[in-house]
Every structure is written in structure tokens, then in C-alpha cells.
Amino acid sequence: MILTRTFARGWLGAFATAAVLTVLAGCAQREPDAAGPPPAMRRLTEQQYRNTIRDVFGPGISVVGRFDPLSREGGLMAVGASKASITPSGFERFGELAESIASQVVAPANRDYGLPCTPADAKAIDDACTRQIFSGTGRLLYRRALTEAELARFVALGDKVTTTLGDFYEGISFGLAAMLQSPEFLFVADVTEADPQAPGKMRLTAHARAARLSYFLWDSTPDDALLAAAEKGELDGGDGLATQTRRLLESPRLEHGVRAFFSDLLTLDAFDHMQKDAAIYPSFGLTVADDAREQLLRTIVQHLLVEGEDYRELFTTRRAPVSGALGMIYQMPVKDPNGWTEVEFPKDSPYRGIVTLPGFSALHSHAGRSSPTLRGRAVRELLMCQRVPDPPSNIDFTQFNNASTTKASTARERLDIHNTEKTCASCHKIVDPIGLALEHFDGAAQFRTVENAVKIDTRGELDGVKYEDAAGLGEALAKSPAVTQCVVNRALAYARGTSVGKTDNEMVSWLHAKFESDGYRLRGLFETIATSEAFYAVSAPKADPGATPPANTAALEAAASPENRS
Amino acid sequence: MKRKLHRRSVLRGMLGATAVGVGLPILDCFLNDNGTAYANGAPLPLRFGTWFWGLGHNPGRGIAPVSGPIEFRAECAPLEPWKQYINYFSDFNAPMDGRVSAVHFTGWVAARTGTVPLRGGDVPDPTLDVLVSDAMGGNTRFRSLDLSSVGDPRDSYTLRSAGSRNAAEVSPLALYNRVFGAGFTDPRAAEFKPDPRIALRQSVLSAVREQSQDFSKTVGAADRVRMDEYFTSIRQMEQQLALSLERPKVSDSCVRPPQPAEIPVGVELETVTAVHAAMADLLVIALACNQTRVFNMLFSQSLSMVRRAGEAHTHHTLTHEEPVDAKLGYQAEVAWYNVKSMEALARFVSAFGKVKEGAGTLLDNTLIFANSDTNNAKVHSVDGVPVMFIGRAGGRLKTGLHVIGGGDPISRVGLTALQVMGLKLPTWGTASLRTGKTITEVFA
């Protein structure tokens, strides 16, 4: 959804239409038909990789290394992962990680957890034990049983290494390293087969369904029970699928899945490289940044999972955990300076709703000052799924040049000057009234009432709803249909790893109606998605892109002549 | 007892084999009497790299608007000592063909890919360096070294496609460890004894390759394209392992550098400058040691977040919020940052100028494609994005020239760079950026 001046005029009308659609869809009990996206393969995200290693090899294995970043598409890295390749430097890093992990798995301290058998002679080949290790681990890493040929390949590799180095565990280590570098592990592929229920159409294999379900709800590989259910055909639908879905939803691992979803939705990976100026914000160091991210996730998990509360109340809640480091930002003492203290802020407190938490307000600020524009844009794009256009090029800044921003004391005054340029104003008026409501929080999320000795005016407006401050903004967000529709849209896209398109409108409306009737409970939304046919549906693959290479690619191929390889 | 190595005996055994991929440091004994080529007449290896800075120059303050010998103005003054190694290209444009410009994005994508993106984030064609490394970068330990001095590996403008970005090294220490750490074979080490585990790691890659071939058959056509890149990555790692089994030869400029200290990364100017300088010094030795022939260095992002410590404004926010000084006629603070960018570029170039190679320096055998994203950051203009060639590319370039494009497609500059690097491309670019016209003035 792109915001333009024209669109902004029809803003409320669009939501009225959406509300009607929602009501209509809610009347229909049956899930609408969905063609599903074409099959794809998604590169594991860093967190999926880490979760998988932990769940397969145990929590004692350190995953130390850098991962090539993924791009966001449609607002989600989960979608960008379906376009991501592995570059030479990325492969180099995966190789280093694989060797490090494999050597830890076979280390004496970890063998009992990671390896199911002990060789008769630790200096010699033991094919039976090698097969047992590789078949069991390979099944979890590849999310399916290894074929006999694959098993033979890894056993042969392990035997060769054992013979050369005279160490059984070195053989296991090299074999595991090979598995961890192979594409079956690094990519989650939508493997398909002919659908016996629909001649001429394809469906996901049972193992692919298990992987899709597990990475959605746990952000990790399927466990043994889920793979066993897949192998028995229990994931094809009906009671078996419902039983397994409920089991995953009741597992403690669901928290990993919820954290991963909101980390992606709220772009919390940006914390990895966020910087605040030490002179301007001396309280905001690395620990505060880490705790700000953690606070936001803890708030979400507590509210949505532990307490099972309404999603909309995330924007009005006065409760949040506060760490000792964050106490400096809140300028308040905390009971447990070395841990987390649950705090309920007073009714007149400015801290209300997740957009007032440092994990949102400091993240969407500059290094040395707040930014109503960045914050407003984040609300529109991340929480309401509305795309704010980029600033235009070749702007006539004549009026702006004649004014001096140095005369401005507050962000509002600076933006007022900026918005004397009409082209700029058309978009700023969509985002700034949101961000200005958060101006009581500086770039480090510290509360203030004045900026450069001038009282801050936090009045604003969201789609016709006027408010006085951040609390009012939270109320407006909680009542906005775009907010609940957005989380449904993103959840479906995240679960399938594919952007939601026009063909999914009916499905999104149906999901939203179910979400609404369930009191906007996240667990219910996830269950509806995970047991829907649309979640597993696949359509025919796209045409071979190799048939019409881009002009530059064709030129590249022509250029790769032997004489250029000096 | 030292045994004198005669160049003919080495070349008979080794140089003839370079076509199959032995990448070794350059020995003076390989060279002809003038030090400009190998003794058998083959030219010294060419290197190609890019250097990026955000937000260009203030209008009219980078270079005098006259073609011919370069006349730098204030914001390019730091480059004055290197003027005779530079060609500067101005007034080359990126026609939009009805597409909307994505600010701080379209400009550099057009200059580096010859294609105007559909939207922000869209990179439909490979960047120049990827084309060059595909053609010549596979015979060294690393296909390319990709570096950024602003602390975020995502700040890297080298991509095969939007989903395939070569993530940047952001720490000098990490760069050192990757290039000169455990995997580096020191040509000056007294003893050469390949690690027996290398051969076993090759066996691991063989298993991975076989596994990947099976896997590739199960995915759709679009994903097979991504698998092709995966296979390229395997090949590169195989190449890396094969090279570590070769005994490297001593060369004058290939001396393992001292390990740099761990220094903080970030966007404060002092930090950025220190990281950039440390990386430049490591990079040139990596090139001298033939660890790679392709590199990318990003000094600041297109939306430059570089700032002075204690200052709320970044370079970028200043371009939009600093008023034009009535007396000076330009944005003075922005100008200060712009000069800092060019000081960094001069520092980068000077590192190349210090590495002796044959009769000249590394700069004589290198082409650095330096560009920004805009020629007027205040208004996000994508026309006239400044581009420079730095280095003489093995004598293939005439240098010291300012070429004014008169609004011609900026892809002419990219095509020229590609042809200089030996890629036999008749045309390059798409839509209105598709061109077959090189800039002949700069060919030697």
C-alpha cells in the first residue's frame, strides 16, 4: 500500500471498505481457496541457523561467526530469504562455522549429548557407529531421512578422514562439517510431489510441510516427533496436523518463533549496528542497546504468549520489564539491577505502549537526536504495512534555502521549515504527526519536556484521530484497523516466506475475521495459519528465467573468454 | 645455502601454467628489464576495484567545468598530488525512462550496473566488480575483498543481484585474520609444509559438491540460478584450498603485515578514517601477495551517516538542513565533510602508490572506479554523478583528464572500465543506459 496525496485523501474510505470485507469474510466459515506461491528455497536466517544448531546439538555448542545479512522484501527478511544466494565470501563463513560446530560436537565434553554411540576403537573406523551418527543427525539437519547414497557418501568421507588422521571423532567431525555446508541444510526448500487429490497439481511433500510448520512456529528444524508424524502421513491435514500444530504451539520453543517473527517485523536486527553518540547520550551504551531490544521482545512475549492478551493492547500497555541498565534511561531505580524487574508505570506516565519503549523510539532515531520522521515512517511501514514513498529527487529547495534551520529549537519547528517545500510536505504530513507525538522521548528514549529550552508540543493526528501525546497515539493505534490487518498480513507472509499479494486478499480477510473473533490473540492467529490449506499450498513454478537472460548477463557470458583469465 | 632463482626456470615451470590458475606473488625475476611486464611479454596482472563515497561534491566545487587536463577545485584539492593518475568524468547522466528515482540509490546503481532500478532495493544486474571478478577473479585465493569503513557489513555496493550482496568486512582485524591469518601461506617462512588437513577439507568439498548436484535437481528453475552461485562459491573455496598447497614465492612487496589492533568501528569520522586507512594498508599488501585482484572499498554510505563525535547532525542531514551560506554561496559544513571524503580517497590512493611493483607501483597496474551517488545531495540529483578512474591499468589508460559527458549515459564510463579490464563487451547497460560507446579519449 503506497501513500500518496491521492491515496491519503481516500484513506478512511479504504479502511471502511476493508472493514466491510472483514465482516463479510467473517460470516464465511470455510477457508477461501488459495493457489499458494510457487515453490521456493529460503536461506536460513542467522537466528534459524542458531536455533537449529542448539536444537540438534544442544545448548553447549557456541555458534561464533558472522552471517551474510539478508535483504528485506515486503518488509520481512523471511521473504528476502527466498531470494538470497550464498556468495563466495558467505560460503567461506559457513565453512568456518561448520568446522567450528562440528569440532565442538565431537569434543569429549559434548559427545554424550550429540553422539548416540561410542566406537569400539577411537582410533579406527567403526561404520556401524558412523552410520548411526550420520543418519540420526542428518535427518534433523536435512529435515528428512538421508538416502542410502547420501549416507554412504558421508560414511566414506568419515572413514577416509579417520584413516588419515587415526581418529574416529575427526572422521565424524569432517562428515558433520560437510552436512552443515550443504544446501539441504542452508536452504529450506519447498520440495513438491504430484498431488493425488488434485490431478495435474503439485503439493508439498510431508517433510517439506513439517519444515514449513516448524520454522514458522519454532524458527527451527522439526524435531523427531514432527518428522515421525510427517513420515506417517499425519501432516496431510485433519486431526494429525491439528494435533502436531497444537503440540508445537504449547512447546516452550514457540517463544523462539514469536521472538523471530517480531524481530523481523520490527526490524530489530538494526540494533546490531545502531550507534548513539557517547557525548550526547552518555547513558546509552551497548548494554542499554541490548536490553532495549530484549525489553521489547520480553514485553511482547509476556503480553501475547504468557498472558494471551489482545494484540491491540500492546500499544496501550503500561507494563514492561526494566533492567538495571534501562533504569538509567527511565531515570528510575529498579529492584533488581542485575536482572529484570516487572514494572507497571503509573496512569499518568508517558510510557505507554511499545512505541514508547526504547526498543522502538531509540531505534528509530538518529545517533545524536530524535527523529519524528523516522519514527512516523516506522509506525506506518512496520505496524500498519503502509509504504511511505522515498523523498523525490530534484526538489526545488529555494524556499527552504532562504530559511535558516538554525533558528529552529524543536523538531517540530525544524520540520515546519522543511515542509515549506510542498513536495516534501506531502509525505511528511503523513508521518510527522505520528512521530511528533513521541517527541517527549529524545534520541535515546529518555523522557524530556523541553528541547533547547522550548516546551515540546506533542499533539498529532493519525488518520483523522487527534491526540495530545504518546498515550493518545497508542490509543489511536490500538483502534486502527490497519494495525491488526497488518500483523495478519505479515504473519502470513512470514509463515510462507512470500509476500502477500492481491490474490491473497480473500485469505487475509478471512484470517483477520478469525483473529478478530478470537479477541486478537496471537496464538490463535498462528494456529489458524498453521492449520490452513493456504499455508501449505503451492502453485506451478515460475518459467525458467534462464530462457531470457538480462542483457547485461548475456554480455557477461560473452565476455568470459579465456584470455580474460590471465 | 640460498639457491638463486632464475626467472626462465621459474617461468618455464610456472608462468605457462597461470592460465590454469596459479596465483602467486610477483617476483622481480619474473619481469622484463624495464619492469613493466613479465619477461615473456605478458603484462603484469591487472587489478580492479571500486571506491565509494556518499553525497558527491557541492555543485561546482569539485572540478572546474573544462575538459582536458584536470583542474581540481577546493573539494577535490586533496587529490591534487595524484592528479596525473586520475581521470574525472562529469556530466554523464542516468535517464530514468519513466522510472522514479530512489534517492541515494538510483545514482550509484546506474553508475555501477548500467541499469536504472525499478525501485529502492532493486538491483537487476551485477555491479561492475562482479563482472570483472567473474572474468578474472577466480584464479586467486579470494574472488574479491569487499570492505567498508562504516561498521555495517550491509554497507556494500557490490552485488550480483538484490539477493546476492557481497557483505563487507568492517574490521581491520577481521580482514587481517581472513587474509593473513591461519589460511595465509607466508612466502618468507623458512619451511613450507602444507597442512595435511587441507586435502581432507578438499574431500569435504567434494562431498558437498556431489550433495549439491543432487539437491539442484530438486529445485525449480529460478532457484537453480541461485544454486549456480552456490557452485561458484564451492569452486572458489576449492581454489583457495588448492592455492594453499602451492609453495608461494618471495616477492619484494609481499611481506606479511603486522596484525592490527582491535579498533572500534562506527560512523564517527575519526573512527571511519582510522578504519579506512588500516584497511587500505592491508588491502594493498593482499593485492601485492596476489590474494585477490578485485576489491571494493566503501568509505561512507550513499546516505552518509558519518558525523563528528558530539554532533547531532550527520553528513547526510546537513545536506538537507544546512542553509546555503549567503556569503560563500554553498553549504560550508557539507563542504567540510566532502573534503574529508576526498582526503580519505587520497589516503587510499597513496597506499597503492607506496607498493613497488616492477618499475612503478601498484597504482600503475590498477584501475580504481571511484564514484558517488549524486552530484548535488541537497536535491538528490542523479544526473552528473561524479566518477573517477584512478590508476593506469597496466598502461592501458591515459590519465590526468577531465571528460565532460554532455549528458551522455553514465554507462559509457562503466563500459570503458570494463573494456579497459579486458572484457570484450560490445555494449553494456539496459534501456536508455544501453551503450556501445566507450570514452576513447582515455584509452592509451
PDB file of C-alpha atoms in Angstrom, chain A residues 54-221:
ATOM      1  CA  ARG A  54      21.025 -25.598  19.504  1.00  0.00           C
ATOM      2  CA  ASP A  55      18.081 -27.954  18.980  1.00  0.00           C
ATOM      3  CA  VAL A  56      20.131 -30.580  17.142  1.00  0.00           C
ATOM      4  CA  PHE A  57      23.410 -30.480  19.058  1.00  0.00           C
ATOM      5  CA  GLY A  58      22.455 -28.957  22.386  1.00  0.00           C
ATOM      6  CA  PRO A  59      22.887 -25.580  24.030  1.00  0.00           C
ATOM      7  CA  GLY A  60      26.571 -26.161  24.775  1.00  0.00           C
ATOM      8  CA  ILE A  61      27.635 -25.529  21.184  1.00  0.00           C
ATOM      9  CA  SER A  62      28.841 -21.996  20.511  1.00  0.00           C
ATOM     10  CA  VAL A  63      27.984 -20.500  17.162  1.00  0.00           C
ATOM     11  CA  VAL A  64      30.615 -17.834  16.750  1.00  0.00           C
ATOM     12  CA  GLY A  65      30.904 -16.150  13.399  1.00  0.00           C
ATOM     13  CA  ARG A  66      29.370 -13.647  11.087  1.00  0.00           C
ATOM     14  CA  PHE A  67      26.464 -14.320   8.780  1.00  0.00           C
ATOM     15  CA  ASP A  68      25.909 -12.581   5.497  1.00  0.00           C
ATOM     16  CA  PRO A  69      22.992 -10.208   6.013  1.00  0.00           C
ATOM     17  CA  LEU A  70      19.664 -10.854   4.314  1.00  0.00           C
ATOM     18  CA  SER A  71      17.701  -8.183   2.491  1.00  0.00           C
ATOM     19  CA  ARG A  72      14.137  -7.329   3.445  1.00  0.00           C
ATOM     20  CA  GLU A  73      11.443  -7.772   0.892  1.00  0.00           C
ATOM     21  CA  GLY A  74       7.866  -6.794   1.586  1.00  0.00           C
ATOM     22  CA  GLY A  75       9.093  -5.661   4.994  1.00  0.00           C
ATOM     23  CA  LEU A  76      10.433  -9.063   6.019  1.00  0.00           C
ATOM     24  CA  MET A  77      13.757 -10.843   5.903  1.00  0.00           C
ATOM     25  CA  ALA A  78      11.765 -14.071   5.918  1.00  0.00           C
ATOM     26  CA  VAL A  79      10.642 -13.099   2.422  1.00  0.00           C
ATOM     27  CA  GLY A  80      14.050 -11.767   1.354  1.00  0.00           C
ATOM     28  CA  ALA A  81      15.493 -15.160   2.325  1.00  0.00           C
ATOM     29  CA  SER A  82      13.676 -16.721  -0.624  1.00  0.00           C
ATOM     30  CA  LYS A  83      15.790 -14.606  -2.990  1.00  0.00           C
ATOM     31  CA  ALA A  84      19.086 -14.880  -1.145  1.00  0.00           C
ATOM     32  CA  SER A  85      22.082 -16.670  -2.577  1.00  0.00           C
ATOM     33  CA  ILE A  86      25.280 -17.738  -0.897  1.00  0.00           C
ATOM     34  CA  THR A  87      28.167 -15.648  -2.144  1.00  0.00           C
ATOM     35  CA  PRO A  88      31.764 -16.907  -2.170  1.00  0.00           C
ATOM     36  CA  SER A  89      32.569 -14.941   0.974  1.00  0.00           C
ATOM     37  CA  GLY A  90      29.332 -16.142   2.560  1.00  0.00           C
ATOM     38  CA  PHE A  91      30.224 -19.741   1.762  1.00  0.00           C
ATOM     39  CA  GLU A  92      33.639 -19.194   3.303  1.00  0.00           C
ATOM     40  CA  ARG A  93      31.950 -18.095   6.519  1.00  0.00           C
ATOM     41  CA  PHE A  94      29.503 -21.000   6.528  1.00  0.00           C
ATOM     42  CA  GLY A  95      32.518 -23.285   6.111  1.00  0.00           C
ATOM     43  CA  GLU A  96      34.232 -21.789   9.135  1.00  0.00           C
ATOM     44  CA  LEU A  97      31.059 -22.105  11.173  1.00  0.00           C
ATOM     45  CA  ALA A  98      30.577 -25.706  10.078  1.00  0.00           C
ATOM     46  CA  GLU A  99      34.088 -26.721  11.087  1.00  0.00           C
ATOM     47  CA  SER A 100      33.808 -24.939  14.411  1.00  0.00           C
ATOM     48  CA  ILE A 101      30.452 -26.510  15.251  1.00  0.00           C
ATOM     49  CA  ALA A 102      31.453 -29.985  14.130  1.00  0.00           C
ATOM     50  CA  SER A 103      34.643 -29.931  16.172  1.00  0.00           C
ATOM     51  CA  GLN A 104      32.675 -28.882  19.248  1.00  0.00           C
ATOM     52  CA  VAL A 105      30.093 -31.632  18.751  1.00  0.00           C
ATOM     53  CA  VAL A 106      32.772 -34.349  18.852  1.00  0.00           C
ATOM     54  CA  ALA A 107      34.717 -32.743  21.697  1.00  0.00           C
ATOM     55  CA  PRO A 108      34.805 -35.022  24.776  1.00  0.00           C
ATOM     56  CA  ALA A 109      32.618 -32.661  26.794  1.00  0.00           C
ATOM     57  CA  ASN A 110      29.783 -32.720  24.243  1.00  0.00           C
ATOM     58  CA  ARG A 111      29.894 -36.258  22.844  1.00  0.00           C
ATOM     59  CA  ASP A 112      27.330 -37.630  25.255  1.00  0.00           C
ATOM     60  CA  TYR A 113      24.755 -35.120  24.067  1.00  0.00           C
ATOM     61  CA  GLY A 114      25.449 -35.064  20.358  1.00  0.00           C
ATOM     62  CA  LEU A 115      26.554 -38.600  19.540  1.00  0.00           C
ATOM     63  CA  PRO A 116      24.371 -41.684  20.120  1.00  0.00           C
ATOM     64  CA  CYS A 117      27.147 -44.280  20.122  1.00  0.00           C
ATOM     65  CA  THR A 118      30.777 -44.879  21.025  1.00  0.00           C
ATOM     66  CA  PRO A 119      33.231 -46.533  18.624  1.00  0.00           C
ATOM     67  CA  ALA A 120      34.856 -49.786  19.555  1.00  0.00           C
ATOM     68  CA  ASP A 121      38.235 -48.136  18.938  1.00  0.00           C
ATOM     69  CA  ALA A 122      38.509 -44.345  18.943  1.00  0.00           C
ATOM     70  CA  LYS A 123      41.446 -44.543  16.524  1.00  0.00           C
ATOM     71  CA  ALA A 124      39.772 -46.704  13.918  1.00  0.00           C
ATOM     72  CA  ILE A 125      36.830 -46.877  11.568  1.00  0.00           C
ATOM     73  CA  ASP A 126      33.528 -48.042  13.043  1.00  0.00           C
ATOM     74  CA  ASP A 127      30.996 -47.999  10.219  1.00  0.00           C
ATOM     75  CA  ALA A 128      28.039 -49.030  12.343  1.00  0.00           C
ATOM     76  CA  CYS A 129      28.533 -46.148  14.743  1.00  0.00           C
ATOM     77  CA  THR A 130      29.342 -43.723  11.926  1.00  0.00           C
ATOM     78  CA  ARG A 131      26.135 -44.655  10.121  1.00  0.00           C
ATOM     79  CA  GLN A 132      24.122 -44.270  13.295  1.00  0.00           C
ATOM     80  CA  ILE A 133      25.524 -40.792  13.933  1.00  0.00           C
ATOM     81  CA  PHE A 134      25.175 -39.517  10.383  1.00  0.00           C
ATOM     82  CA  SER A 135      21.701 -40.960   9.791  1.00  0.00           C
ATOM     83  CA  GLY A 136      20.314 -39.511  13.026  1.00  0.00           C
ATOM     84  CA  THR A 137      21.945 -36.103  12.757  1.00  0.00           C
ATOM     85  CA  GLY A 138      21.443 -35.871   9.027  1.00  0.00           C
ATOM     86  CA  ARG A 139      17.702 -36.447   9.452  1.00  0.00           C
ATOM     87  CA  LEU A 140      17.435 -33.453  11.757  1.00  0.00           C
ATOM     88  CA  LEU A 141      19.722 -31.216   9.708  1.00  0.00           C
ATOM     89  CA  TYR A 142      18.171 -32.068   6.345  1.00  0.00           C
ATOM     90  CA  ARG A 143      14.646 -32.324   7.800  1.00  0.00           C
ATOM     91  CA  ARG A 144      14.239 -35.745   6.181  1.00  0.00           C
ATOM     92  CA  ALA A 145      15.927 -39.127   6.249  1.00  0.00           C
ATOM     93  CA  LEU A 146      19.150 -39.375   4.267  1.00  0.00           C
ATOM     94  CA  THR A 147      19.056 -41.603   1.222  1.00  0.00           C
ATOM     95  CA  GLU A 148      21.295 -44.642   1.241  1.00  0.00           C
ATOM     96  CA  ALA A 149      23.554 -42.969  -1.339  1.00  0.00           C
ATOM     97  CA  GLU A 150      23.881 -39.879   0.828  1.00  0.00           C
ATOM     98  CA  LEU A 151      24.640 -41.901   3.894  1.00  0.00           C
ATOM     99  CA  ALA A 152      27.269 -43.881   2.015  1.00  0.00           C
ATOM    100  CA  ARG A 153      28.823 -40.604   0.821  1.00  0.00           C
ATOM    101  CA  PHE A 154      29.224 -39.222   4.319  1.00  0.00           C
ATOM    102  CA  VAL A 155      30.374 -42.533   5.786  1.00  0.00           C
ATOM    103  CA  ALA A 156      33.031 -42.797   3.077  1.00  0.00           C
ATOM    104  CA  LEU A 157      34.197 -39.277   3.875  1.00  0.00           C
ATOM    105  CA  GLY A 158      34.312 -40.027   7.601  1.00  0.00           C
ATOM    106  CA  ASP A 159      36.226 -43.254   7.012  1.00  0.00           C
ATOM    107  CA  LYS A 160      38.778 -41.509   4.832  1.00  0.00           C
ATOM    108  CA  VAL A 161      39.434 -38.868   7.474  1.00  0.00           C
ATOM    109  CA  THR A 162      39.557 -41.434  10.281  1.00  0.00           C
ATOM    110  CA  THR A 163      42.094 -43.472   8.353  1.00  0.00           C
ATOM    111  CA  THR A 164      44.247 -40.458   7.502  1.00  0.00           C
ATOM    112  CA  LEU A 165      44.270 -38.868  10.925  1.00  0.00           C
ATOM    113  CA  GLY A 166      43.831 -42.029  13.022  1.00  0.00           C
ATOM    114  CA  ASP A 167      40.922 -40.549  14.912  1.00  0.00           C
ATOM    115  CA  PHE A 168      37.323 -41.718  14.691  1.00  0.00           C
ATOM    116  CA  TYR A 169      35.983 -38.427  16.015  1.00  0.00           C
ATOM    117  CA  GLU A 170      37.856 -36.429  13.384  1.00  0.00           C
ATOM    118  CA  GLY A 171      36.042 -38.511  10.786  1.00  0.00           C
ATOM    119  CA  ILE A 172      32.715 -37.657  12.378  1.00  0.00           C
ATOM    120  CA  SER A 173      33.688 -34.010  12.604  1.00  0.00           C
ATOM    121  CA  PHE A 174      34.558 -33.732   8.910  1.00  0.00           C
ATOM    122  CA  GLY A 175      31.373 -35.535   7.926  1.00  0.00           C
ATOM    123  CA  LEU A 176      29.225 -33.235  10.020  1.00  0.00           C
ATOM    124  CA  ALA A 177      31.055 -30.220   8.599  1.00  0.00           C
ATOM    125  CA  ALA A 178      30.143 -31.405   5.105  1.00  0.00           C
ATOM    126  CA  MET A 179      26.483 -31.709   6.067  1.00  0.00           C
ATOM    127  CA  LEU A 180      26.498 -28.246   7.594  1.00  0.00           C
ATOM    128  CA  GLN A 181      27.853 -26.718   4.366  1.00  0.00           C
ATOM    129  CA  SER A 182      25.462 -28.436   2.030  1.00  0.00           C
ATOM    130  CA  PRO A 183      22.472 -26.662   0.527  1.00  0.00           C
ATOM    131  CA  GLU A 184      19.967 -29.107   2.043  1.00  0.00           C
ATOM    132  CA  PHE A 185      20.884 -27.641   5.405  1.00  0.00           C
ATOM    133  CA  LEU A 186      21.487 -23.999   4.488  1.00  0.00           C
ATOM    134  CA  PHE A 187      18.300 -23.694   2.447  1.00  0.00           C
ATOM    135  CA  VAL A 188      14.800 -24.774   3.429  1.00  0.00           C
ATOM    136  CA  ALA A 189      13.419 -25.979   0.109  1.00  0.00           C
ATOM    137  CA  ASP A 190       9.786 -26.407  -0.850  1.00  0.00           C
ATOM    138  CA  VAL A 191      10.104 -29.918  -2.229  1.00  0.00           C
ATOM    139  CA  THR A 192       6.959 -30.878  -4.105  1.00  0.00           C
ATOM    140  CA  GLU A 193       5.283 -34.004  -5.411  1.00  0.00           C
ATOM    141  CA  ALA A 194       2.215 -34.774  -7.506  1.00  0.00           C
ATOM    142  CA  ASP A 195      -0.961 -34.211  -5.517  1.00  0.00           C
ATOM    143  CA  PRO A 196      -3.015 -37.423  -5.596  1.00  0.00           C
ATOM    144  CA  GLN A 197      -6.110 -35.466  -4.568  1.00  0.00           C
ATOM    145  CA  ALA A 198      -5.797 -32.980  -7.437  1.00  0.00           C
ATOM    146  CA  PRO A 199      -4.506 -34.487 -10.669  1.00  0.00           C
ATOM    147  CA  GLY A 200      -2.124 -32.197 -12.516  1.00  0.00           C
ATOM    148  CA  LYS A 201      -1.297 -30.172  -9.432  1.00  0.00           C
ATOM    149  CA  MET A 202       1.612 -30.274  -7.036  1.00  0.00           C
ATOM    150  CA  ARG A 203       1.760 -30.292  -3.258  1.00  0.00           C
ATOM    151  CA  LEU A 204       4.499 -30.031  -0.655  1.00  0.00           C
ATOM    152  CA  THR A 205       5.985 -33.323   0.473  1.00  0.00           C
ATOM    153  CA  ALA A 206       5.234 -34.323   4.055  1.00  0.00           C
ATOM    154  CA  HIS A 207       8.774 -33.401   5.102  1.00  0.00           C
ATOM    155  CA  ALA A 208       8.505 -30.005   3.442  1.00  0.00           C
ATOM    156  CA  ARG A 209       5.244 -29.432   5.331  1.00  0.00           C
ATOM    157  CA  ALA A 210       6.973 -30.343   8.568  1.00  0.00           C
ATOM    158  CA  ALA A 211       9.798 -27.912   7.855  1.00  0.00           C
ATOM    159  CA  ARG A 212       7.411 -25.110   6.956  1.00  0.00           C
ATOM    160  CA  LEU A 213       5.428 -25.641  10.134  1.00  0.00           C
ATOM    161  CA  SER A 214       8.457 -25.908  12.361  1.00  0.00           C
ATOM    162  CA  TYR A 215      10.311 -22.878  11.025  1.00  0.00           C
ATOM    163  CA  PHE A 216       7.116 -20.830  11.314  1.00  0.00           C
ATOM    164  CA  LEU A 217       6.282 -21.727  14.907  1.00  0.00           C
ATOM    165  CA  TRP A 218       9.704 -22.576  16.348  1.00  0.00           C
ATOM    166  CA  ASP A 219      12.083 -20.810  13.993  1.00  0.00           C
ATOM    167  CA  SER A 220      13.960 -24.088  13.986  1.00  0.00           C
ATOM    168  CA  THR A 221      14.183 -27.519  12.457  1.00  0.00           C
TER     169      THR A 221
END
